[in-house]
């Protein structure tokens, strides 16, 4: 009996020594019970690269390259960048849904990806034609019927066809493109809550400014203020609801909150600077007045077209 008791004590002592040895070499986060923030750097880095090089970069290439570099009846570099965006955007959104950890009905996922693909395709075709119109004298800061190019069309009923084209580009294409985008962003955000507070890592701070500028671009050039502000208010309401349950946004949630908040401030400054512009007011006569950067560029920075 005594021999059995001694063997049990020896086993307990060796187990304690092994635990002490392991704890001495384990990370500080494991010893203190803290969980290090898990920032999805690969996801947000791909998101930033795609948006800046394939979306904003497409607009920069469109406005900066010489007009006679490609024939008017052929696709150029902006169109090929748009095609690459159309291919990468659905894949990235699917990856974001997988990272969210929320199981959505399969038909809802399929419909969202189909809508994004169709919306970006509408935008690709219509925006390509509009760019060719710009090269022959179309002025983006004027409405369709006020443009001198459109006034010269014969028969005048052709203007209706171009209004349909702009409808596919500005209305239907943007809604089918951006509505699923903001929905998936919100679904991802709704899963970014923990029982403890987290701080954003250095990588998140490094990607914050490019993300802010891109959201400003979505609101202004894409005219998505209603979708954006609705998503932001829903995110804010989610934060209030989760805090009552003792949950806090993790580093990914903070990254999105800071990006949305700063983008709204940037839009407010943009609108304030152009508030008294009579020409742009005629282009955006509605209650929500947010001038498009491309219209500002063609109005003040690019006076002559070739």
PDB file of C-alpha atoms in Angstrom:
ATOM      1  CA  UNK A   1       0.000   0.000   0.000  1.00  0.00           C
ATOM      2  CA  UNK A   2       2.841   2.352   0.868  1.00  0.00           C
ATOM      3  CA  UNK A   3       4.540   1.586  -2.433  1.00  0.00           C
ATOM      4  CA  UNK A   4       1.390   2.524  -4.352  1.00  0.00           C
ATOM      5  CA  UNK A   5       1.074   5.820  -2.470  1.00  0.00           C
ATOM      6  CA  UNK A   6       4.703   6.681  -3.219  1.00  0.00           C
ATOM      7  CA  UNK A   7       4.241   5.975  -6.946  1.00  0.00           C
ATOM      8  CA  UNK A   8       1.140   8.209  -7.059  1.00  0.00           C
ATOM      9  CA  UNK A   9       3.029  11.045  -5.342  1.00  0.00           C
ATOM     10  CA  UNK A  10       5.900  10.670  -7.778  1.00  0.00           C
ATOM     11  CA  UNK A  11       3.543  10.884 -10.771  1.00  0.00           C
ATOM     12  CA  UNK A  12       1.895  14.022  -9.359  1.00  0.00           C
ATOM     13  CA  UNK A  13       5.258  15.640  -8.718  1.00  0.00           C
ATOM     14  CA  UNK A  14       6.497  14.870 -12.227  1.00  0.00           C
ATOM     15  CA  UNK A  15       3.264  16.256 -13.712  1.00  0.00           C
ATOM     16  CA  UNK A  16       3.660  19.480 -11.744  1.00  0.00           C
ATOM     17  CA  UNK A  17       7.279  19.822 -12.844  1.00  0.00           C
ATOM     18  CA  UNK A  18       6.296  19.306 -16.513  1.00  0.00           C
ATOM     19  CA  UNK A  19       3.549  21.921 -16.237  1.00  0.00           C
ATOM     20  CA  UNK A  20       5.939  24.392 -14.654  1.00  0.00           C
ATOM     21  CA  UNK A  21       8.549  23.735 -17.358  1.00  0.00           C
ATOM     22  CA  UNK A  22       5.950  24.231 -20.130  1.00  0.00           C
ATOM     23  CA  UNK A  23       4.607  27.446 -18.617  1.00  0.00           C
ATOM     24  CA  UNK A  24       8.093  28.913 -18.344  1.00  0.00           C
ATOM     25  CA  UNK A  25       8.551  28.606 -22.115  1.00  0.00           C
ATOM     26  CA  UNK A  26       4.955  29.321 -23.242  1.00  0.00           C
ATOM     27  CA  UNK A  27       3.970  32.722 -24.728  1.00  0.00           C
ATOM     28  CA  UNK A  28       2.978  35.472 -22.367  1.00  0.00           C
ATOM     29  CA  UNK A  29      -0.547  35.510 -23.809  1.00  0.00           C
ATOM     30  CA  UNK A  30      -1.065  31.869 -22.771  1.00  0.00           C
ATOM     31  CA  UNK A  31       0.321  32.449 -19.281  1.00  0.00           C
ATOM     32  CA  UNK A  32      -1.891  35.460 -18.573  1.00  0.00           C
ATOM     33  CA  UNK A  33      -4.983  34.142 -20.314  1.00  0.00           C
ATOM     34  CA  UNK A  34      -5.020  36.980 -22.857  1.00  0.00           C
ATOM     35  CA  UNK A  35      -5.898  36.332 -26.503  1.00  0.00           C
ATOM     36  CA  UNK A  36      -3.861  38.209 -29.063  1.00  0.00           C
ATOM     37  CA  UNK A  37      -5.920  40.057 -31.718  1.00  0.00           C
ATOM     38  CA  UNK A  38      -6.292  38.141 -34.976  1.00  0.00           C
ATOM     39  CA  UNK A  39      -6.329  40.702 -37.757  1.00  0.00           C
ATOM     40  CA  UNK A  40      -7.137  39.249 -41.178  1.00  0.00           C
ATOM     41  CA  UNK A  41      -4.158  40.894 -42.840  1.00  0.00           C
ATOM     42  CA  UNK A  42      -4.248  38.736 -45.964  1.00  0.00           C
ATOM     43  CA  UNK A  43      -7.949  39.453 -46.533  1.00  0.00           C
ATOM     44  CA  UNK A  44      -7.744  43.223 -46.012  1.00  0.00           C
ATOM     45  CA  UNK A  45      -4.518  43.476 -47.999  1.00  0.00           C
ATOM     46  CA  UNK A  46      -6.133  41.747 -50.984  1.00  0.00           C
ATOM     47  CA  UNK A  47      -9.183  43.972 -50.541  1.00  0.00           C
ATOM     48  CA  UNK A  48      -7.014  47.105 -50.612  1.00  0.00           C
ATOM     49  CA  UNK A  49      -4.884  46.007 -53.563  1.00  0.00           C
ATOM     50  CA  UNK A  50      -7.940  45.050 -55.602  1.00  0.00           C
ATOM     51  CA  UNK A  51      -9.769  48.303 -54.911  1.00  0.00           C
ATOM     52  CA  UNK A  52      -6.815  50.606 -55.511  1.00  0.00           C
ATOM     53  CA  UNK A  53      -5.235  48.964 -58.535  1.00  0.00           C
ATOM     54  CA  UNK A  54      -8.296  47.586 -60.313  1.00  0.00           C
ATOM     55  CA  UNK A  55     -11.031  50.071 -59.361  1.00  0.00           C
ATOM     56  CA  UNK A  56      -9.474  53.442 -58.551  1.00  0.00           C
ATOM     57  CA  UNK A  57      -6.526  52.617 -60.803  1.00  0.00           C
ATOM     58  CA  UNK A  58      -8.928  52.028 -63.677  1.00  0.00           C
ATOM     59  CA  UNK A  59     -10.273  55.569 -63.298  1.00  0.00           C
ATOM     60  CA  UNK A  60      -6.775  57.065 -63.096  1.00  0.00           C
ATOM     61  CA  UNK A  61      -5.682  55.224 -66.235  1.00  0.00           C
ATOM     62  CA  UNK A  62      -8.866  56.281 -67.997  1.00  0.00           C
ATOM     63  CA  UNK A  63      -8.309  59.978 -67.317  1.00  0.00           C
ATOM     64  CA  UNK A  64      -4.530  60.167 -67.632  1.00  0.00           C
ATOM     65  CA  UNK A  65      -3.581  58.180 -70.731  1.00  0.00           C
ATOM     66  CA  UNK A  66      -3.616  59.862 -74.160  1.00  0.00           C
ATOM     67  CA  UNK A  67      -6.936  59.706 -75.963  1.00  0.00           C
ATOM     68  CA  UNK A  68      -5.461  58.261 -79.169  1.00  0.00           C
ATOM     69  CA  UNK A  69      -3.623  55.365 -77.492  1.00  0.00           C
ATOM     70  CA  UNK A  70      -6.419  52.913 -78.393  1.00  0.00           C
ATOM     71  CA  UNK A  71      -9.003  53.111 -81.179  1.00  0.00           C
ATOM     72  CA  UNK A  72     -12.465  54.166 -80.099  1.00  0.00           C
ATOM     73  CA  UNK A  73     -13.937  50.857 -81.241  1.00  0.00           C
ATOM     74  CA  UNK A  74     -11.580  48.695 -79.157  1.00  0.00           C
ATOM     75  CA  UNK A  75     -11.161  48.009 -75.447  1.00  0.00           C
ATOM     76  CA  UNK A  76      -8.175  49.598 -73.734  1.00  0.00           C
ATOM     77  CA  UNK A  77      -6.280  49.250 -70.452  1.00  0.00           C
ATOM     78  CA  UNK A  78      -9.163  50.587 -68.280  1.00  0.00           C
ATOM     79  CA  UNK A  79     -11.500  47.909 -69.621  1.00  0.00           C
ATOM     80  CA  UNK A  80      -9.008  45.121 -68.941  1.00  0.00           C
ATOM     81  CA  UNK A  81      -8.519  46.371 -65.374  1.00  0.00           C
ATOM     82  CA  UNK A  82     -12.293  46.362 -64.990  1.00  0.00           C
ATOM     83  CA  UNK A  83     -12.455  42.767 -66.243  1.00  0.00           C
ATOM     84  CA  UNK A  84      -9.865  41.720 -63.663  1.00  0.00           C
ATOM     85  CA  UNK A  85     -11.918  43.453 -60.957  1.00  0.00           C
ATOM     86  CA  UNK A  86     -15.049  41.623 -62.116  1.00  0.00           C
ATOM     87  CA  UNK A  87     -13.207  38.338 -61.701  1.00  0.00           C
ATOM     88  CA  UNK A  88     -11.530  39.036 -58.338  1.00  0.00           C
ATOM     89  CA  UNK A  89     -14.365  40.791 -56.515  1.00  0.00           C
ATOM     90  CA  UNK A  90     -16.752  37.788 -56.238  1.00  0.00           C
ATOM     91  CA  UNK A  91     -13.901  35.548 -55.081  1.00  0.00           C
ATOM     92  CA  UNK A  92     -12.878  38.027 -52.399  1.00  0.00           C
ATOM     93  CA  UNK A  93     -16.464  38.452 -51.185  1.00  0.00           C
ATOM     94  CA  UNK A  94     -16.845  34.676 -50.934  1.00  0.00           C
ATOM     95  CA  UNK A  95     -13.660  34.548 -48.862  1.00  0.00           C
ATOM     96  CA  UNK A  96     -15.049  37.272 -46.619  1.00  0.00           C
ATOM     97  CA  UNK A  97     -18.234  35.262 -46.071  1.00  0.00           C
ATOM     98  CA  UNK A  98     -16.161  32.213 -45.158  1.00  0.00           C
ATOM     99  CA  UNK A  99     -14.124  34.214 -42.651  1.00  0.00           C
ATOM    100  CA  UNK A 100     -17.276  35.623 -41.047  1.00  0.00           C
ATOM    101  CA  UNK A 101     -18.233  32.195 -39.730  1.00  0.00           C
ATOM    102  CA  UNK A 102     -21.940  32.858 -40.236  1.00  0.00           C
ATOM    103  CA  UNK A 103     -23.862  30.245 -42.164  1.00  0.00           C
ATOM    104  CA  UNK A 104     -26.078  31.941 -44.722  1.00  0.00           C
ATOM    105  CA  UNK A 105     -28.604  30.161 -46.919  1.00  0.00           C
ATOM    106  CA  UNK A 106     -26.852  28.919 -50.025  1.00  0.00           C
ATOM    107  CA  UNK A 107     -29.369  30.590 -52.398  1.00  0.00           C
ATOM    108  CA  UNK A 108     -28.716  33.955 -50.704  1.00  0.00           C
ATOM    109  CA  UNK A 109     -24.969  33.579 -51.219  1.00  0.00           C
ATOM    110  CA  UNK A 110     -25.428  32.565 -54.835  1.00  0.00           C
ATOM    111  CA  UNK A 111     -27.813  35.447 -55.571  1.00  0.00           C
ATOM    112  CA  UNK A 112     -25.441  37.968 -53.969  1.00  0.00           C
ATOM    113  CA  UNK A 113     -22.459  36.807 -56.029  1.00  0.00           C
ATOM    114  CA  UNK A 114     -24.551  36.696 -59.213  1.00  0.00           C
ATOM    115  CA  UNK A 115     -25.801  40.235 -58.545  1.00  0.00           C
ATOM    116  CA  UNK A 116     -22.241  41.525 -58.030  1.00  0.00           C
ATOM    117  CA  UNK A 117     -21.076  39.846 -61.227  1.00  0.00           C
ATOM    118  CA  UNK A 118     -23.981  41.224 -63.257  1.00  0.00           C
ATOM    119  CA  UNK A 119     -23.681  44.704 -61.746  1.00  0.00           C
ATOM    120  CA  UNK A 120     -19.973  44.991 -62.456  1.00  0.00           C
ATOM    121  CA  UNK A 121     -20.581  43.685 -65.990  1.00  0.00           C
ATOM    122  CA  UNK A 122     -23.258  46.322 -66.615  1.00  0.00           C
ATOM    123  CA  UNK A 123     -20.861  48.937 -65.312  1.00  0.00           C
ATOM    124  CA  UNK A 124     -18.011  47.667 -67.482  1.00  0.00           C
ATOM    125  CA  UNK A 125     -19.950  47.950 -70.748  1.00  0.00           C
ATOM    126  CA  UNK A 126     -21.681  51.241 -69.987  1.00  0.00           C
ATOM    127  CA  UNK A 127     -18.604  52.922 -68.508  1.00  0.00           C
ATOM    128  CA  UNK A 128     -16.518  51.889 -71.516  1.00  0.00           C
ATOM    129  CA  UNK A 129     -18.969  53.583 -73.892  1.00  0.00           C
ATOM    130  CA  UNK A 130     -19.179  56.675 -71.683  1.00  0.00           C
ATOM    131  CA  UNK A 131     -15.395  56.974 -71.724  1.00  0.00           C
ATOM    132  CA  UNK A 132     -15.431  56.956 -75.525  1.00  0.00           C
ATOM    133  CA  UNK A 133     -18.027  59.727 -75.394  1.00  0.00           C
ATOM    134  CA  UNK A 134     -15.744  61.736 -73.107  1.00  0.00           C
ATOM    135  CA  UNK A 135     -12.944  61.443 -75.638  1.00  0.00           C
ATOM    136  CA  UNK A 136     -15.089  63.026 -78.357  1.00  0.00           C
ATOM    137  CA  UNK A 137     -16.340  65.898 -76.221  1.00  0.00           C
ATOM    138  CA  UNK A 138     -18.923  64.616 -73.729  1.00  0.00           C
ATOM    139  CA  UNK A 139     -18.836  66.663 -70.503  1.00  0.00           C
ATOM    140  CA  UNK A 140     -19.479  64.670 -67.352  1.00  0.00           C
ATOM    141  CA  UNK A 141     -20.445  67.705 -65.282  1.00  0.00           C
ATOM    142  CA  UNK A 142     -23.491  68.307 -67.490  1.00  0.00           C
ATOM    143  CA  UNK A 143     -26.647  66.266 -67.764  1.00  0.00           C
ATOM    144  CA  UNK A 144     -27.185  64.099 -70.827  1.00  0.00           C
ATOM    145  CA  UNK A 145     -29.545  66.449 -72.658  1.00  0.00           C
ATOM    146  CA  UNK A 146     -27.440  69.534 -71.802  1.00  0.00           C
ATOM    147  CA  UNK A 147     -24.319  68.116 -73.454  1.00  0.00           C
ATOM    148  CA  UNK A 148     -23.379  69.744 -76.784  1.00  0.00           C
ATOM    149  CA  UNK A 149     -22.512  66.329 -78.205  1.00  0.00           C
ATOM    150  CA  UNK A 150     -26.016  65.036 -77.519  1.00  0.00           C
ATOM    151  CA  UNK A 151     -27.676  68.121 -78.991  1.00  0.00           C
ATOM    152  CA  UNK A 152     -26.056  67.345 -82.361  1.00  0.00           C
ATOM    153  CA  UNK A 153     -27.432  63.802 -82.575  1.00  0.00           C
ATOM    154  CA  UNK A 154     -29.798  62.939 -85.396  1.00  0.00           C
ATOM    155  CA  UNK A 155     -32.477  61.827 -84.913  1.00  0.00           C
ATOM    156  CA  UNK A 156     -32.942  63.442 -81.455  1.00  0.00           C
ATOM    157  CA  UNK A 157     -34.558  60.257 -80.153  1.00  0.00           C
ATOM    158  CA  UNK A 158     -31.049  58.740 -79.935  1.00  0.00           C
ATOM    159  CA  UNK A 159     -30.647  60.673 -76.702  1.00  0.00           C
ATOM    160  CA  UNK A 160     -33.158  58.283 -75.125  1.00  0.00           C
ATOM    161  CA  UNK A 161     -30.833  55.383 -75.945  1.00  0.00           C
ATOM    162  CA  UNK A 162     -27.933  57.111 -74.185  1.00  0.00           C
ATOM    163  CA  UNK A 163     -30.137  57.832 -71.179  1.00  0.00           C
ATOM    164  CA  UNK A 164     -30.834  54.102 -70.999  1.00  0.00           C
ATOM    165  CA  UNK A 165     -27.095  53.465 -71.153  1.00  0.00           C
ATOM    166  CA  UNK A 166     -26.456  55.855 -68.253  1.00  0.00           C
ATOM    167  CA  UNK A 167     -29.298  54.195 -66.332  1.00  0.00           C
ATOM    168  CA  UNK A 168     -27.507  50.854 -66.576  1.00  0.00           C
ATOM    169  CA  UNK A 169     -24.253  52.483 -65.456  1.00  0.00           C
ATOM    170  CA  UNK A 170     -25.360  54.869 -62.707  1.00  0.00           C
ATOM    171  CA  UNK A 171     -28.460  53.160 -61.301  1.00  0.00           C
ATOM    172  CA  UNK A 172     -28.960  49.479 -62.042  1.00  0.00           C
ATOM    173  CA  UNK A 173     -25.277  48.583 -62.264  1.00  0.00           C
ATOM    174  CA  UNK A 174     -24.369  50.409 -59.049  1.00  0.00           C
ATOM    175  CA  UNK A 175     -27.265  48.943 -57.057  1.00  0.00           C
ATOM    176  CA  UNK A 176     -26.541  45.369 -58.163  1.00  0.00           C
ATOM    177  CA  UNK A 177     -22.836  45.913 -57.502  1.00  0.00           C
ATOM    178  CA  UNK A 178     -22.800  47.793 -54.216  1.00  0.00           C
ATOM    179  CA  UNK A 179     -25.869  46.475 -52.380  1.00  0.00           C
ATOM    180  CA  UNK A 180     -24.445  42.928 -52.021  1.00  0.00           C
ATOM    181  CA  UNK A 181     -21.014  44.420 -51.272  1.00  0.00           C
ATOM    182  CA  UNK A 182     -22.252  46.407 -48.274  1.00  0.00           C
ATOM    183  CA  UNK A 183     -24.438  43.499 -47.169  1.00  0.00           C
ATOM    184  CA  UNK A 184     -21.446  41.149 -47.084  1.00  0.00           C
ATOM    185  CA  UNK A 185     -19.347  43.778 -45.304  1.00  0.00           C
ATOM    186  CA  UNK A 186     -22.026  44.056 -42.624  1.00  0.00           C
ATOM    187  CA  UNK A 187     -22.312  40.270 -42.278  1.00  0.00           C
ATOM    188  CA  UNK A 188     -18.552  40.111 -41.795  1.00  0.00           C
ATOM    189  CA  UNK A 189     -18.695  42.948 -39.255  1.00  0.00           C
ATOM    190  CA  UNK A 190     -21.489  41.293 -37.258  1.00  0.00           C
ATOM    191  CA  UNK A 191     -19.161  38.368 -36.522  1.00  0.00           C
ATOM    192  CA  UNK A 192     -16.308  40.583 -35.270  1.00  0.00           C
ATOM    193  CA  UNK A 193     -17.216  40.656 -31.568  1.00  0.00           C
ATOM    194  CA  UNK A 194     -15.385  39.215 -28.552  1.00  0.00           C
ATOM    195  CA  UNK A 195     -15.849  39.095 -24.804  1.00  0.00           C
ATOM    196  CA  UNK A 196     -12.716  41.164 -24.293  1.00  0.00           C
ATOM    197  CA  UNK A 197     -11.507  44.444 -25.772  1.00  0.00           C
ATOM    198  CA  UNK A 198      -8.837  44.403 -28.471  1.00  0.00           C
ATOM    199  CA  UNK A 199      -6.548  47.019 -29.961  1.00  0.00           C
ATOM    200  CA  UNK A 200      -5.787  47.322 -33.647  1.00  0.00           C
ATOM    201  CA  UNK A 201      -2.349  46.002 -34.612  1.00  0.00           C
ATOM    202  CA  UNK A 202       0.169  48.042 -36.555  1.00  0.00           C
ATOM    203  CA  UNK A 203      -0.787  46.372 -39.846  1.00  0.00           C
ATOM    204  CA  UNK A 204      -4.381  47.543 -39.437  1.00  0.00           C
ATOM    205  CA  UNK A 205      -3.275  51.139 -38.884  1.00  0.00           C
ATOM    206  CA  UNK A 206      -1.140  50.900 -42.015  1.00  0.00           C
ATOM    207  CA  UNK A 207      -4.117  49.860 -44.162  1.00  0.00           C
ATOM    208  CA  UNK A 208      -6.556  52.293 -42.563  1.00  0.00           C
ATOM    209  CA  UNK A 209      -5.902  55.362 -44.735  1.00  0.00           C
ATOM    210  CA  UNK A 210      -6.149  53.534 -48.100  1.00  0.00           C
ATOM    211  CA  UNK A 211      -9.374  51.939 -46.902  1.00  0.00           C
ATOM    212  CA  UNK A 212     -10.811  55.313 -45.852  1.00  0.00           C
ATOM    213  CA  UNK A 213     -10.026  56.877 -49.219  1.00  0.00           C
ATOM    214  CA  UNK A 214     -11.611  53.964 -51.064  1.00  0.00           C
ATOM    215  CA  UNK A 215     -14.849  54.245 -49.096  1.00  0.00           C
ATOM    216  CA  UNK A 216     -14.857  57.978 -49.887  1.00  0.00           C
ATOM    217  CA  UNK A 217     -14.481  57.006 -53.545  1.00  0.00           C
ATOM    218  CA  UNK A 218     -17.415  54.576 -53.292  1.00  0.00           C
ATOM    219  CA  UNK A 219     -19.657  57.251 -51.817  1.00  0.00           C
ATOM    220  CA  UNK A 220     -18.716  60.059 -54.185  1.00  0.00           C
ATOM    221  CA  UNK A 221     -17.966  58.438 -57.535  1.00  0.00           C
ATOM    222  CA  UNK A 222     -20.323  55.501 -57.027  1.00  0.00           C
ATOM    223  CA  UNK A 223     -23.094  57.690 -55.530  1.00  0.00           C
ATOM    224  CA  UNK A 224     -23.707  55.107 -52.797  1.00  0.00           C
ATOM    225  CA  UNK A 225     -24.344  57.455 -49.883  1.00  0.00           C
ATOM    226  CA  UNK A 226     -27.707  55.907 -48.965  1.00  0.00           C
ATOM    227  CA  UNK A 227     -26.330  52.352 -48.956  1.00  0.00           C
ATOM    228  CA  UNK A 228     -23.219  53.449 -47.070  1.00  0.00           C
ATOM    229  CA  UNK A 229     -25.002  55.461 -44.375  1.00  0.00           C
ATOM    230  CA  UNK A 230     -27.580  52.704 -43.859  1.00  0.00           C
ATOM    231  CA  UNK A 231     -24.784  50.155 -43.411  1.00  0.00           C
ATOM    232  CA  UNK A 232     -22.947  52.461 -41.014  1.00  0.00           C
ATOM    233  CA  UNK A 233     -26.046  53.069 -38.878  1.00  0.00           C
ATOM    234  CA  UNK A 234     -26.720  49.315 -38.792  1.00  0.00           C
ATOM    235  CA  UNK A 235     -23.139  48.682 -37.702  1.00  0.00           C
ATOM    236  CA  UNK A 236     -23.482  51.295 -34.958  1.00  0.00           C
ATOM    237  CA  UNK A 237     -26.746  49.751 -33.736  1.00  0.00           C
ATOM    238  CA  UNK A 238     -25.044  46.343 -33.704  1.00  0.00           C
ATOM    239  CA  UNK A 239     -22.227  47.692 -31.528  1.00  0.00           C
ATOM    240  CA  UNK A 240     -24.733  49.127 -29.023  1.00  0.00           C
ATOM    241  CA  UNK A 241     -26.677  45.867 -28.920  1.00  0.00           C
ATOM    242  CA  UNK A 242     -23.576  43.716 -28.479  1.00  0.00           C
ATOM    243  CA  UNK A 243     -22.168  45.891 -25.702  1.00  0.00           C
ATOM    244  CA  UNK A 244     -25.312  45.264 -23.696  1.00  0.00           C
ATOM    245  CA  UNK A 245     -24.439  41.591 -23.963  1.00  0.00           C
ATOM    246  CA  UNK A 246     -20.866  42.242 -22.822  1.00  0.00           C
ATOM    247  CA  UNK A 247     -19.262  41.905 -26.261  1.00  0.00           C
ATOM    248  CA  UNK A 248     -16.856  44.315 -27.944  1.00  0.00           C
ATOM    249  CA  UNK A 249     -15.641  44.764 -31.547  1.00  0.00           C
ATOM    250  CA  UNK A 250     -12.395  42.952 -32.243  1.00  0.00           C
ATOM    251  CA  UNK A 251      -9.543  44.455 -34.267  1.00  0.00           C
ATOM    252  CA  UNK A 252     -11.310  43.714 -37.574  1.00  0.00           C
ATOM    253  CA  UNK A 253     -14.503  45.341 -36.358  1.00  0.00           C
ATOM    254  CA  UNK A 254     -12.596  48.392 -35.115  1.00  0.00           C
ATOM    255  CA  UNK A 255     -10.842  48.607 -38.480  1.00  0.00           C
ATOM    256  CA  UNK A 256     -14.195  48.751 -40.261  1.00  0.00           C
ATOM    257  CA  UNK A 257     -15.718  51.222 -37.804  1.00  0.00           C
ATOM    258  CA  UNK A 258     -12.787  53.628 -38.061  1.00  0.00           C
ATOM    259  CA  UNK A 259     -12.801  53.326 -41.868  1.00  0.00           C
ATOM    260  CA  UNK A 260     -16.512  54.072 -42.193  1.00  0.00           C
ATOM    261  CA  UNK A 261     -16.437  56.943 -39.691  1.00  0.00           C
ATOM    262  CA  UNK A 262     -13.427  58.683 -41.242  1.00  0.00           C
ATOM    263  CA  UNK A 263     -14.849  58.208 -44.754  1.00  0.00           C
ATOM    264  CA  UNK A 264     -18.017  60.049 -43.740  1.00  0.00           C
ATOM    265  CA  UNK A 265     -15.925  62.913 -42.373  1.00  0.00           C
ATOM    266  CA  UNK A 266     -13.979  63.018 -45.638  1.00  0.00           C
ATOM    267  CA  UNK A 267     -17.217  63.131 -47.636  1.00  0.00           C
ATOM    268  CA  UNK A 268     -18.513  65.973 -45.457  1.00  0.00           C
ATOM    269  CA  UNK A 269     -15.353  67.992 -46.170  1.00  0.00           C
ATOM    270  CA  UNK A 270     -15.660  67.213 -49.901  1.00  0.00           C
ATOM    271  CA  UNK A 271     -19.277  68.397 -50.037  1.00  0.00           C
ATOM    272  CA  UNK A 272     -18.522  71.512 -47.998  1.00  0.00           C
ATOM    273  CA  UNK A 273     -15.765  72.551 -50.399  1.00  0.00           C
ATOM    274  CA  UNK A 274     -18.096  72.231 -53.421  1.00  0.00           C
ATOM    275  CA  UNK A 275     -21.320  73.348 -51.741  1.00  0.00           C
ATOM    276  CA  UNK A 276     -21.761  76.566 -53.714  1.00  0.00           C
ATOM    277  CA  UNK A 277     -20.814  75.190 -57.134  1.00  0.00           C
ATOM    278  CA  UNK A 278     -23.718  76.037 -59.432  1.00  0.00           C
ATOM    279  CA  UNK A 279     -22.627  73.772 -62.309  1.00  0.00           C
ATOM    280  CA  UNK A 280     -22.335  70.669 -60.170  1.00  0.00           C
ATOM    281  CA  UNK A 281     -25.594  71.555 -58.447  1.00  0.00           C
ATOM    282  CA  UNK A 282     -27.375  71.232 -61.782  1.00  0.00           C
ATOM    283  CA  UNK A 283     -25.786  67.798 -62.290  1.00  0.00           C
ATOM    284  CA  UNK A 284     -26.973  66.635 -58.833  1.00  0.00           C
ATOM    285  CA  UNK A 285     -30.292  68.444 -58.279  1.00  0.00           C
ATOM    286  CA  UNK A 286     -31.678  66.048 -55.672  1.00  0.00           C
ATOM    287  CA  UNK A 287     -31.789  66.309 -51.906  1.00  0.00           C
ATOM    288  CA  UNK A 288     -28.468  64.480 -51.522  1.00  0.00           C
ATOM    289  CA  UNK A 289     -25.724  66.558 -53.126  1.00  0.00           C
ATOM    290  CA  UNK A 290     -22.435  64.673 -53.474  1.00  0.00           C
ATOM    291  CA  UNK A 291     -20.398  65.662 -56.556  1.00  0.00           C
ATOM    292  CA  UNK A 292     -18.523  62.953 -58.421  1.00  0.00           C
ATOM    293  CA  UNK A 293     -14.711  63.334 -58.560  1.00  0.00           C
ATOM    294  CA  UNK A 294     -14.662  62.517 -62.256  1.00  0.00           C
ATOM    295  CA  UNK A 295     -17.130  65.344 -62.965  1.00  0.00           C
ATOM    296  CA  UNK A 296     -15.002  67.751 -60.905  1.00  0.00           C
ATOM    297  CA  UNK A 297     -11.924  66.639 -62.848  1.00  0.00           C
ATOM    298  CA  UNK A 298     -13.482  67.167 -66.264  1.00  0.00           C
ATOM    299  CA  UNK A 299     -14.942  70.509 -65.199  1.00  0.00           C
ATOM    300  CA  UNK A 300     -11.865  72.158 -63.656  1.00  0.00           C
ATOM    301  CA  UNK A 301      -8.770  70.109 -64.473  1.00  0.00           C
ATOM    302  CA  UNK A 302      -9.318  68.890 -68.006  1.00  0.00           C
ATOM    303  CA  UNK A 303     -10.720  71.587 -70.186  1.00  0.00           C
ATOM    304  CA  UNK A 304      -9.705  70.284 -73.635  1.00  0.00           C
ATOM    305  CA  UNK A 305     -10.653  66.893 -75.047  1.00  0.00           C
ATOM    306  CA  UNK A 306      -9.106  65.224 -78.023  1.00  0.00           C
TER     307      UNK A 306
END
